[in-house]
XYZ file of C-alpha atoms in Angstrom:
730
model
C -3.230 -18.591 -24.150
C -3.816 -19.400 -20.514
C -5.761 -17.082 -18.257
C -6.362 -17.090 -14.516
C -8.134 -14.817 -12.094
C -6.641 -12.959 -9.149
C -7.247 -9.745 -7.266
C -6.030 -6.645 -9.087
C -3.105 -4.885 -7.461
C -1.382 -1.836 -8.789
C 2.196 -0.706 -8.324
C 2.756 2.396 -6.237
C 5.552 4.914 -6.842
C 6.585 7.457 -4.217
C 4.160 10.381 -4.127
C 4.576 13.996 -3.088
C 1.709 16.279 -2.225
C 1.143 18.734 -5.027
C 0.410 22.376 -4.399
C -0.675 25.441 -6.278
C 2.300 27.316 -4.801
C 5.719 27.398 -6.449
C 7.555 24.110 -6.086
C 10.788 25.580 -4.654
C 11.243 27.987 -1.788
C 12.478 31.385 -2.919
C 15.672 30.976 -0.863
C 16.534 28.094 -3.220
C 15.873 30.222 -6.293
C 17.303 33.637 -5.340
C 20.456 34.794 -3.597
C 19.503 35.720 -0.062
C 21.529 36.372 3.099
C 22.133 33.310 5.283
C 19.702 32.712 8.124
C 21.180 34.343 11.182
C 18.190 34.320 13.547
C 18.000 30.971 15.357
C 15.997 29.810 18.348
C 18.193 27.459 20.359
C 16.794 24.871 22.754
C 18.642 22.570 25.129
C 17.771 18.908 25.269
C 14.458 18.679 27.230
C 15.858 16.075 29.626
C 13.075 16.280 32.209
C 10.298 15.957 29.632
C 11.960 12.953 28.013
C 12.622 11.329 31.373
C 8.986 11.824 32.335
C 7.842 10.000 29.194
C 10.354 7.190 29.638
C 9.456 6.795 33.331
C 5.793 6.571 32.415
C 6.595 3.855 29.912
C 8.750 1.944 32.399
C 5.685 1.697 34.637
C 3.363 1.158 31.698
C 1.853 -2.274 31.278
C -0.519 -1.047 28.606
C -1.368 -3.369 25.740
C -2.084 -0.425 23.435
C 0.305 -0.011 20.529
C 0.588 3.727 19.956
C 4.220 4.970 20.080
C 5.376 8.272 21.590
C 8.589 9.416 19.909
C 8.753 13.195 20.537
C 8.017 15.666 23.303
C 6.845 19.203 22.646
C 8.701 22.355 23.600
C 6.056 25.051 23.868
C 6.825 28.276 22.021
C 5.051 31.379 20.711
C 6.982 32.381 17.597
C 5.240 34.772 15.197
C 6.642 36.402 12.040
C 5.932 39.891 13.380
C 8.056 39.340 16.489
C 10.582 36.611 15.563
C 12.874 35.613 12.737
C 14.365 37.689 9.916
C 12.848 39.411 6.885
C 14.444 39.798 3.444
C 13.223 41.379 0.244
C 13.537 40.074 -3.302
C 13.195 43.120 -5.603
C 10.198 42.837 -7.911
C 9.215 39.510 -6.333
C 8.227 39.778 -2.697
C 9.211 39.165 0.899
C 10.819 36.212 2.644
C 10.496 35.494 6.349
C 12.730 32.812 7.880
C 13.400 31.452 11.358
C 15.976 28.799 12.250
C 15.408 26.332 15.062
C 18.137 24.275 16.705
C 17.422 21.712 19.431
C 20.426 20.046 21.020
C 20.813 16.323 20.158
C 17.335 16.093 18.610
C 16.882 13.199 16.191
C 13.956 14.923 14.497
C 11.916 18.099 14.778
C 8.247 18.766 14.049
C 6.017 21.803 14.420
C 2.495 22.662 15.425
C 1.223 25.941 13.960
C -1.987 27.724 14.959
C -3.889 30.634 13.417
C -2.721 29.389 10.048
C -4.281 31.172 7.074
C -2.420 31.800 3.838
C -3.709 33.815 0.887
C -3.339 32.535 -2.696
C 0.251 32.967 -3.882
C 1.798 32.592 -0.423
C 3.804 29.494 0.459
C 5.292 28.053 3.642
C 8.217 25.621 3.816
C 10.062 23.774 6.558
C 13.427 22.202 5.717
C 16.790 21.175 7.100
C 19.833 23.367 6.563
C 20.967 21.464 3.470
C 17.411 21.515 2.055
C 17.595 17.756 1.478
C 14.483 17.156 3.577
C 11.575 19.512 2.888
C 8.025 19.692 4.209
C 5.810 21.793 1.960
C 5.001 23.899 0.134
C 1.998 24.623 2.311
C -0.417 27.223 0.896
C -4.056 28.299 0.988
C -5.103 24.719 0.192
C -4.113 23.902 3.782
C -6.467 26.504 5.250
C -9.348 24.072 5.724
C -8.151 22.547 8.992
C -9.481 25.045 11.534
C -6.325 27.166 11.485
C -4.170 24.227 12.561
C -1.097 23.105 10.591
C 0.906 20.143 11.910
C 4.255 19.838 10.150
C 5.652 16.310 9.971
C 8.954 15.384 11.565
C 12.153 16.092 9.684
C 15.368 14.292 10.709
C 18.123 16.213 12.466
C 18.416 18.933 15.061
C 18.259 21.995 12.753
C 15.302 23.195 10.700
C 14.338 26.450 8.996
C 10.800 27.802 8.564
C 10.354 29.978 5.457
C 7.346 32.054 4.416
C 7.167 33.503 0.861
C 4.879 36.498 0.259
C 4.409 38.007 -3.217
C 4.510 41.803 -3.534
C 0.944 41.937 -4.783
C -0.392 40.561 -1.524
C -0.881 43.226 1.114
C -2.608 40.990 3.688
C -0.282 39.202 6.058
C -2.227 37.508 8.857
C 0.168 36.296 11.545
C 0.413 32.643 12.468
C 1.941 31.187 15.626
C 4.358 28.282 16.050
C 3.019 26.960 19.363
C 5.137 23.840 19.723
C 8.445 22.367 18.516
C 8.392 18.584 18.717
C 11.725 17.223 19.950
C 12.292 13.730 18.554
C 14.156 11.552 21.028
C 13.378 8.374 19.081
C 13.592 7.562 15.366
C 17.213 6.653 14.677
C 20.590 6.279 16.402
C 21.583 9.422 18.231
C 23.221 10.946 21.289
C 22.076 12.050 24.687
C 18.861 10.422 25.844
C 17.874 9.567 22.277
C 17.423 5.933 21.425
C 17.146 3.626 18.446
C 13.574 3.127 17.276
C 13.223 0.916 14.229
C 10.967 -2.074 13.833
C 12.074 -5.350 15.426
C 14.011 -7.742 13.227
C 11.182 -10.265 12.880
C 9.108 -7.733 10.915
C 8.918 -8.140 7.147
C 9.114 -5.306 4.593
C 5.956 -4.971 2.511
C 7.992 -5.374 -0.673
C 9.423 -8.721 0.328
C 7.993 -11.970 -1.017
C 5.240 -12.178 1.616
C 3.871 -8.822 0.441
C 3.877 -9.776 -3.224
C 0.109 -10.272 -3.409
C -0.697 -7.239 -1.239
C 0.791 -4.468 -3.386
C -2.611 -2.946 -4.014
C -3.846 -2.938 -0.423
C -0.590 -1.503 0.952
C -1.391 1.769 -0.846
C -4.336 2.312 1.517
C -2.169 2.154 4.662
C -0.786 5.409 6.086
C 1.633 6.344 8.834
C 0.080 8.818 11.266
C 1.889 11.431 13.387
C -0.379 12.961 16.024
C 0.573 15.865 18.273
C -1.386 15.608 21.488
C -1.364 16.926 25.031
C -1.167 14.657 28.080
C -1.504 16.816 31.163
C 1.144 19.494 30.815
C 3.233 17.496 28.371
C 2.878 17.819 24.596
C 3.725 14.560 22.818
C 3.907 13.273 19.278
C 2.967 9.646 18.650
C 2.936 7.213 15.760
C -0.077 5.142 14.784
C -1.298 3.579 11.547
C -4.490 4.181 9.575
C -6.338 2.952 6.471
C -7.934 4.897 3.604
C -11.315 3.160 3.197
C -13.845 2.968 0.381
C -17.534 3.981 0.417
C -20.520 2.695 -1.530
C -21.085 6.133 -3.099
C -19.441 6.933 -6.422
C -17.886 10.113 -5.022
C -15.033 9.041 -2.752
C -14.312 10.897 0.455
C -10.838 10.689 2.050
C -11.869 8.665 5.126
C -9.214 7.135 7.391
C -10.011 4.281 9.785
C -7.823 4.026 12.883
C -8.038 3.428 16.641
C -9.782 5.580 19.229
C -6.713 5.527 21.459
C -4.760 7.071 18.537
C -7.245 9.872 17.812
C -10.186 10.427 20.129
C -10.917 14.162 19.754
C -11.218 16.635 16.903
C -8.232 18.579 18.265
C -6.100 15.457 17.869
C -7.507 14.856 14.393
C -6.544 18.392 13.336
C -3.014 17.896 14.664
C -2.308 14.704 12.715
C -0.191 14.254 9.585
C -0.830 11.290 7.260
C 2.029 9.873 5.184
C 1.411 7.544 2.257
C 3.979 5.274 0.622
C 6.602 5.182 3.326
C 8.244 1.869 2.360
C 11.508 0.439 1.090
C 11.598 0.182 -2.675
C 12.818 -3.410 -2.506
C 12.968 -6.093 0.128
C 15.558 -5.284 2.821
C 16.617 -2.211 0.840
C 17.691 1.171 2.140
C 15.301 3.332 4.123
C 13.923 6.097 1.882
C 13.348 9.753 2.613
C 9.981 10.395 4.183
C 7.381 11.364 1.575
C 5.352 14.549 2.016
C 2.302 14.014 4.173
C -1.247 15.354 4.183
C -1.844 17.649 7.138
C -4.927 17.651 9.310
C -8.311 15.940 9.469
C -11.631 16.045 11.232
C -13.151 13.411 13.501
C -16.351 11.908 12.086
C -17.072 8.934 14.344
C -15.448 7.191 17.286
C -16.285 4.832 20.152
C -13.946 4.049 22.997
C -15.746 0.781 23.807
C -14.902 -0.420 20.277
C -11.579 1.435 20.045
C -12.124 2.842 16.565
C -12.088 6.283 14.961
C -13.078 7.425 11.476
C -11.401 10.596 10.233
C -11.801 12.740 7.129
C -8.611 14.217 5.727
C -8.545 17.990 5.357
C -7.742 17.567 1.639
C -8.528 15.057 -1.049
C -5.761 12.531 -1.600
C -3.831 13.843 -4.564
C -3.326 11.399 -7.408
C 0.434 11.699 -7.014
C 0.080 9.595 -3.838
C -1.412 6.772 -5.934
C -3.961 6.014 -3.239
C -6.099 2.916 -2.901
C -9.423 2.971 -1.046
C -9.503 -0.328 0.800
C -12.624 -2.479 0.732
C -14.167 -3.747 3.931
C -16.180 -6.661 5.280
C -18.657 -5.983 8.078
C -19.822 -9.605 8.226
C -19.361 -11.389 11.576
C -18.190 -14.559 9.776
C -14.773 -15.658 11.057
C -12.008 -15.174 8.462
C -10.020 -18.321 7.616
C -6.732 -16.369 7.761
C -5.605 -12.736 7.892
C -2.930 -10.209 6.975
C -1.900 -7.032 8.769
C -0.085 -4.077 7.151
C 1.342 -1.461 9.482
C 4.114 0.955 10.539
C 5.725 -0.516 13.700
C 7.522 2.198 15.680
C 6.819 4.545 12.766
C 9.195 2.516 10.597
C 8.662 1.709 6.908
C 5.622 -0.367 5.981
C 5.605 -3.995 7.145
C 3.386 -7.058 6.653
C 2.281 -9.688 9.185
C 0.454 -12.920 8.350
C -1.795 -15.268 10.311
C -2.418 -18.527 8.416
C -5.048 -19.904 10.798
C -8.654 -18.810 11.464
C -9.095 -15.822 13.744
C -10.650 -16.088 17.183
C -13.129 -13.816 18.939
C -12.215 -12.133 22.199
C -12.603 -9.151 24.513
C -9.941 -6.437 24.738
C -9.324 -4.704 28.037
C -6.437 -2.455 28.993
C -6.507 -1.655 32.704
C -3.525 0.691 32.490
C -5.431 3.159 30.316
C -8.910 2.300 31.582
C -9.938 1.032 28.139
C -12.581 -1.648 28.589
C -14.054 -2.680 25.271
C -17.329 -4.423 24.570
C -17.471 -8.156 25.067
C -16.346 -10.240 22.059
C -15.894 -7.117 19.926
C -12.360 -8.006 18.765
C -10.742 -10.446 16.401
C -7.838 -12.225 18.046
C -4.703 -13.299 16.202
C -3.650 -16.322 18.238
C -0.145 -16.441 16.798
C 1.473 -14.645 13.883
C 3.097 -16.927 11.320
C 4.962 -14.057 9.666
C 5.996 -10.828 11.376
C 4.385 -9.239 14.404
C 3.007 -5.836 15.511
C 4.595 -3.222 17.768
C 4.070 0.209 19.240
C 3.112 2.409 16.277
C 1.011 -0.344 14.662
C -2.133 0.747 16.506
C -5.090 1.441 14.238
C -3.617 -0.617 11.369
C -5.888 -2.790 9.205
C -6.464 -6.523 9.373
C -7.427 -7.960 5.966
C -9.406 -11.154 5.369
C -8.537 -13.702 2.620
C -10.623 -11.627 0.202
C -8.354 -8.608 0.783
C -11.052 -6.690 2.698
C -10.564 -4.874 6.017
C -12.197 -6.735 8.917
C -10.528 -5.006 11.866
C -8.258 -2.262 13.216
C -5.516 -2.946 15.760
C -6.019 -2.065 19.398
C -3.030 -3.868 20.842
C -1.911 -7.056 22.479
C 1.007 -9.026 23.882
C 2.599 -10.100 20.595
C 6.383 -9.686 20.355
C 9.065 -11.259 18.193
C 9.949 -13.697 20.968
C 6.314 -14.595 21.519
C 4.128 -13.468 18.564
C 0.837 -14.261 20.282
C -2.419 -12.507 21.130
C -3.037 -9.340 19.152
C -6.523 -7.792 19.254
C -8.271 -6.052 16.330
C -11.544 -4.210 16.786
C -14.113 -5.840 14.491
C -15.505 -3.828 11.601
C -18.708 -5.844 12.099
C -19.027 -4.273 15.571
C -17.996 -0.810 14.428
C -20.543 -0.975 11.618
C -23.811 -0.166 13.384
C -23.818 -1.668 16.869
C -24.181 1.916 18.062
C -26.618 3.600 15.704
C -25.710 7.268 15.967
C -23.486 8.573 13.113
C -20.891 9.771 15.627
C -20.432 6.207 16.926
C -20.712 3.978 13.853
C -19.221 3.395 10.395
C -22.349 2.564 8.425
C -23.662 6.143 7.885
C -20.288 7.134 6.431
C -19.240 4.046 4.449
C -22.728 3.241 3.168
C -24.208 6.783 2.946
C -26.846 5.714 0.428
C -28.026 2.930 2.739
C -27.594 0.163 0.159
C -27.720 -2.422 2.898
C -24.502 -4.247 2.026
C -22.133 -5.713 4.594
C -19.140 -5.994 2.272
C -17.694 -3.721 -0.384
C -14.763 -3.926 -2.752
C -11.909 -1.486 -2.737
C -11.598 1.307 -5.250
C -8.472 2.018 -7.304
C -8.373 5.485 -8.899
C -5.141 4.625 -10.744
C -6.589 1.949 -13.027
C -9.453 2.590 -15.459
C -10.947 -0.755 -14.445
C -11.276 -2.637 -11.215
C -12.120 -6.086 -9.888
C -10.288 -9.217 -10.924
C -7.338 -9.203 -13.220
C -6.344 -11.789 -15.790
C -2.826 -13.054 -16.311
C -1.725 -13.896 -19.814
C 1.264 -15.979 -20.871
C 2.241 -19.004 -22.912
C 3.028 -21.632 -20.275
C 0.156 -23.876 -19.208
C -0.568 -24.549 -15.576
C 0.185 -28.240 -15.989
C 3.384 -27.539 -17.907
C 6.782 -27.884 -16.246
C 8.811 -24.708 -15.719
C 12.558 -25.076 -15.399
C 15.972 -23.578 -15.992
C 17.719 -24.883 -19.121
C 21.521 -24.767 -19.080
C 23.412 -23.023 -21.857
C 26.004 -25.103 -23.761
C 28.975 -23.850 -21.685
C 27.854 -21.911 -18.628
C 24.787 -20.122 -17.327
C 21.169 -20.534 -18.377
C 19.333 -19.782 -21.614
C 17.052 -17.197 -19.933
C 19.722 -15.322 -18.009
C 23.443 -14.728 -17.682
C 25.246 -17.190 -19.961
C 28.244 -17.693 -22.240
C 26.260 -16.343 -25.210
C 26.168 -12.920 -23.515
C 22.473 -12.390 -24.305
C 21.328 -9.166 -22.649
C 17.560 -9.193 -23.213
C 14.746 -11.745 -23.137
C 11.164 -11.295 -24.299
C 8.018 -13.331 -24.852
C 5.863 -12.338 -27.855
C 2.133 -11.863 -27.242
C -0.075 -11.745 -30.318
C -2.794 -9.138 -29.869
C -5.446 -8.055 -32.381
C -7.475 -5.829 -30.022
C -6.484 -3.621 -27.054
C -4.531 -4.978 -24.091
C -4.919 -3.085 -20.816
C -1.783 -4.007 -18.835
C -1.082 -2.992 -15.260
C 2.039 -5.025 -14.621
C 4.082 -8.168 -15.114
C 4.563 -11.461 -13.311
C 7.860 -13.358 -13.677
C 8.731 -16.772 -12.272
C 12.236 -16.212 -10.999
C 14.616 -19.157 -11.424
C 17.893 -17.638 -10.212
C 18.913 -14.438 -8.428
C 22.170 -13.153 -7.034
C 22.589 -13.628 -3.295
C 22.702 -9.887 -2.664
C 20.054 -9.107 -5.310
C 20.135 -8.873 -9.098
C 19.595 -5.589 -10.947
C 16.995 -6.188 -13.647
C 14.961 -3.964 -15.952
C 11.527 -5.442 -16.766
C 9.938 -3.984 -19.889
C 7.150 -4.091 -22.430
C 8.031 -3.532 -26.093
C 5.898 -3.321 -29.204
C 6.735 -4.767 -32.611
C 5.526 -7.200 -35.237
C 8.445 -9.567 -35.802
C 10.653 -8.648 -32.807
C 10.856 -5.930 -30.116
C 11.263 -2.554 -31.795
C 12.920 0.569 -30.376
C 12.650 1.726 -26.778
C 10.289 -0.050 -24.373
C 6.741 1.224 -23.925
C 7.431 1.141 -20.191
C 10.179 -0.209 -17.937
C 10.606 -0.991 -14.250
C 14.106 -1.028 -12.767
C 14.252 -3.234 -9.712
C 16.463 -5.406 -7.573
C 15.330 -9.014 -7.510
C 16.354 -10.611 -4.227
C 16.998 -14.285 -3.693
C 13.704 -14.416 -1.731
C 11.902 -14.678 -5.060
C 13.866 -17.679 -6.340
C 11.363 -20.250 -7.637
C 8.549 -17.837 -6.802
C 6.383 -15.583 -8.992
C 7.373 -11.938 -8.596
C 4.808 -9.292 -9.522
C 5.648 -5.772 -10.665
C 3.107 -3.001 -11.266
C 3.049 0.123 -13.363
C 1.962 3.531 -12.011
C -0.850 3.555 -14.548
C -2.563 1.187 -16.973
C -0.898 0.767 -20.368
C -3.284 0.482 -23.330
C -1.470 -1.369 -26.101
C -2.771 -2.023 -29.615
C -1.160 -4.771 -31.674
C 1.485 -7.336 -30.815
C 3.744 -6.736 -27.844
C 6.608 -8.373 -25.935
C 7.065 -8.984 -22.198
C 10.570 -9.328 -20.904
C 13.638 -8.017 -19.142
C 17.198 -6.806 -19.648
C 20.347 -7.691 -17.697
C 23.951 -6.521 -17.510
C 27.119 -8.583 -17.184
C 29.099 -6.010 -15.204
C 29.401 -6.074 -12.276
C 29.233 -9.834 -11.834
C 25.631 -11.002 -11.500
C 23.499 -14.136 -11.702
C 19.902 -14.037 -12.850
C 17.493 -16.175 -14.861
C 13.731 -16.638 -15.297
C 12.142 -20.052 -15.529
C 11.047 -21.257 -18.965
C 8.916 -24.122 -20.206
C 10.583 -27.439 -20.842
C 11.791 -27.854 -24.411
C 8.925 -28.477 -26.794
C 8.950 -30.616 -29.922
C 9.719 -29.117 -33.341
C 7.026 -26.598 -34.371
C 5.804 -26.455 -30.784
C 4.774 -23.074 -29.383
C 7.920 -20.930 -29.275
C 7.523 -17.188 -28.672
C 10.790 -16.608 -26.792
C 13.146 -13.969 -28.209
C 16.639 -13.000 -27.057
C 18.685 -9.832 -27.527
C 22.210 -10.611 -28.651
C 25.342 -8.725 -27.577
C 25.213 -6.639 -30.773
C 21.733 -5.339 -29.921
C 19.793 -7.421 -32.477
C 16.908 -9.719 -31.543
C 16.346 -13.296 -32.662
C 13.885 -16.058 -31.829
C 15.385 -18.735 -29.601
C 14.108 -21.251 -32.126
C 16.707 -19.759 -34.507
C 19.594 -20.492 -32.173
C 21.971 -23.419 -32.811
C 20.708 -25.834 -31.711
C 17.141 -24.423 -31.749
C 15.054 -24.323 -28.585
C 11.252 -24.284 -28.763
C 10.044 -22.810 -25.493
C 8.234 -19.982 -23.731
C 9.392 -17.587 -21.057
C 7.911 -17.815 -17.539
C 6.541 -14.294 -17.679
C 2.926 -13.079 -17.859
C 1.062 -9.848 -18.398
C -1.327 -8.653 -15.683
C -4.431 -6.805 -16.820
C -7.501 -7.123 -19.047
C -7.194 -8.459 -22.546
C -9.296 -8.720 -25.698
C -11.764 -5.893 -25.103
C -12.438 -2.914 -27.321
C -10.657 0.232 -26.202
C -13.826 2.339 -26.385
C -15.770 -0.102 -24.193
C -15.399 0.575 -20.470
C -14.970 -2.395 -18.188
C -18.232 -3.760 -16.792
C -18.583 -6.213 -13.970
C -19.643 -9.512 -15.613
C -23.313 -10.321 -15.322
C -23.635 -13.488 -17.427
C -20.603 -15.399 -16.185
C -19.530 -16.171 -12.658
C -17.073 -13.828 -11.003
C -14.377 -16.061 -9.470
C -11.381 -15.120 -7.322
C -8.802 -17.761 -6.491
C -5.346 -17.292 -4.988
C -3.296 -20.374 -5.934
C -2.051 -22.179 -2.857
C -4.795 -20.908 -0.526
C -7.363 -23.599 -1.500
C -10.069 -20.971 -0.972
C -12.271 -19.896 -3.921
C -14.684 -16.935 -3.840
C -17.612 -17.262 -6.209
C -19.843 -14.275 -7.002
C -23.360 -14.784 -8.377
C -24.840 -11.498 -9.650
C -28.335 -10.258 -8.780
C -29.180 -13.320 -6.675
C -32.716 -14.554 -6.222
C -34.119 -17.231 -3.941
C -32.608 -20.676 -3.260
C -29.224 -20.220 -4.924
C -27.468 -23.544 -5.608
C -23.717 -24.091 -6.240
C -22.531 -27.198 -8.101
C -19.052 -28.349 -9.121
C -18.049 -30.733 -11.930
C -14.672 -32.138 -12.929
C -13.329 -32.310 -16.513
C -15.175 -35.610 -17.153
C -18.532 -34.163 -16.090
C -18.616 -35.927 -12.724
C -20.296 -33.883 -10.001
C -17.970 -33.220 -7.087
C -18.839 -32.477 -3.448
C -18.853 -28.774 -2.544
C -17.152 -27.758 0.683
C -18.983 -24.449 1.205
C -17.772 -22.280 4.083
C -20.161 -19.301 4.140
C -22.317 -16.911 2.126
C -23.002 -13.205 2.260
C -24.449 -10.426 0.104
C -21.839 -7.941 -1.181
C -21.809 -5.082 -3.652
C -19.246 -4.246 -6.311
C -19.438 -1.667 -9.109
C -23.122 -1.045 -8.396
C -23.923 -4.764 -8.804
C -25.230 -6.906 -5.931
C -23.652 -10.357 -5.599
C -24.053 -13.416 -3.467
C -20.510 -14.227 -2.330
C -20.004 -17.967 -1.780
C -16.756 -19.032 -0.144
C -15.685 -22.617 -0.793
C -12.718 -24.731 0.201
C -11.329 -26.814 -2.673
C -8.650 -28.720 -0.749
C -10.766 -31.864 -1.198
C -10.385 -31.637 -4.984
C -7.517 -33.051 -7.026
C -5.372 -30.687 -9.043
C -6.951 -29.757 -12.355
C -9.804 -27.810 -13.966
C -13.379 -27.695 -12.644
C -16.649 -26.210 -13.889
C -18.646 -24.219 -11.333
C -22.349 -23.750 -11.905
C -24.587 -21.467 -9.845
C -28.303 -21.045 -10.414
C -31.490 -19.825 -8.810
C -35.104 -19.840 -10.002
C -34.366 -17.149 -12.627
C -30.957 -17.842 -14.225
C -27.813 -19.933 -14.341
C -24.192 -18.742 -14.401
C -21.065 -20.845 -15.007
C -17.325 -20.409 -14.705
C -14.083 -22.364 -14.448
C -11.414 -22.681 -11.816
C -8.101 -24.539 -11.992
C -6.756 -25.880 -8.697
C -2.961 -25.493 -8.770
């Protein structure tokens, strides 16, 4: 068994906001007359031209993105729309809205207050895109209800009122947002998708950021600029706090949300991303409506918001960790929604710089040296709509939020991120700093890990498989055509590696080293089975995915929506089909000698399983697939952050190791020894005190590029204790 450490990441499925109201609008459940009352609006040419003209003369570096203009209205159920009755059930109020050539429509509702049992929906005519149900759970936003954009130029608003409810407080639709950007359209509408150099979060570059992506949200904010109502895109981050009770705090930019009115008129959408790399654009998930402004500072261009509702578990949220240390990160990653498009990832492989952000066009003059500067993106870029998005350090912690910059696909240079270290407590009042909110118990830490409510444990994750790190992985040809671990002349349809387990395995996902994939993507089902002698029955859990050629010769990670607790032996593997024509295979170890480790099983065309060592001729080998999770601990024993051994995080290929020494005392010393016991020089980069799971650590960052490939013993001690651990440089 070979084990390594890496940062835990958990797979996210699409989420929809749950509600106490009925799940379907009554018009979808009962036969009602068609909607005949429509409000028709012409294309607001002058408003759109005004916005476009402003942008033509706009040299602003800020990266918020206006995509809709507001048509002011005053619709109320008592004076507009049509009423219908469902005998024995209640009343239905509906109003149709049509706006000529609109690419999308959104709403801003005031005086919103629904009693328990009532429900409000907004949907297109075919009811294929639905916002809601909204109910009394949405009352806590000061009477404001922003309704996220729905594609198309027709929408219907529907209000369901049970017979038993006699109170019917009126609400007012004060604005209809006319989307003139979002997708291809007619009239003055224009294409607005992210530039081609941007990279989907579920492509290979995002493989190790599947956990952090779940903290990033697309923001739609309805705001007023003079006499013009606009809707703009920005990006925000759900952030963690040192307290055990987690509040739904969103970090973004001041130029995205600077007032409480703007905070109330913002919708936050989780999980807007393509399911696979370069896949089809999905329907927009249901958002969370409204928030309140807790802290902001124009000179640092940041804002901290509190959502009007807790983030429902169906969103599979992740509360991102943060680093308020002024130490310069060695590299960085940005995750964002450029032009409101699906989630993208950008990567800077070099150390950040420090700089000062000024935007004369908007009179935003930030404090001196208060921003991290990305000199040049190595992967992707940022665009309008990316404003407020997080910048992560190599330890997967947020160190900044995007203000703007000059970076484009043609010249991906000079983006500016407001430093969390400056936002932390440079200005000491709670309304101008992060510290009172993110460290409410005043624990005095400058760095804090993220929190994952999906998994029952947190921190590092082990990987478990049967191929050693110094062992060659390869594709082995079948005797006629294809490969032993994929499509071949034997017509094997399933492949699995047996893992012997005498305790409880807590598994959050799988990692597979892809050897071959079809040029347009291979359809594969990755699974976990149980069984003593071979996989038995249906899988415990499966993930259907398309493996693109991007992952060829690269480890692909897949994550479950929840942790699987498995007792006894289990099998990790995948299933393939031979129709339509496909090509797929996973790497395996080189052939081992007779009686060598061989835990690789194959499913034959008749549905029976056999060990590959039973094939003719026999092959003794292991599959290049690993389990991700925690192994070998008793099910009744909750995970505890290790106190006796070192906590080590190492991302293979980065040459950066993070070592965590718990409860540090004075004069902490770090030593490194190779496999022969020879002491090696330590290339230490920096130190800082951090907190994780109520334990205080000294975080030591070291560069191991000076070490040869192999295993090393790390030893850290102070005047009170000594802790040791191992790291393998790959």
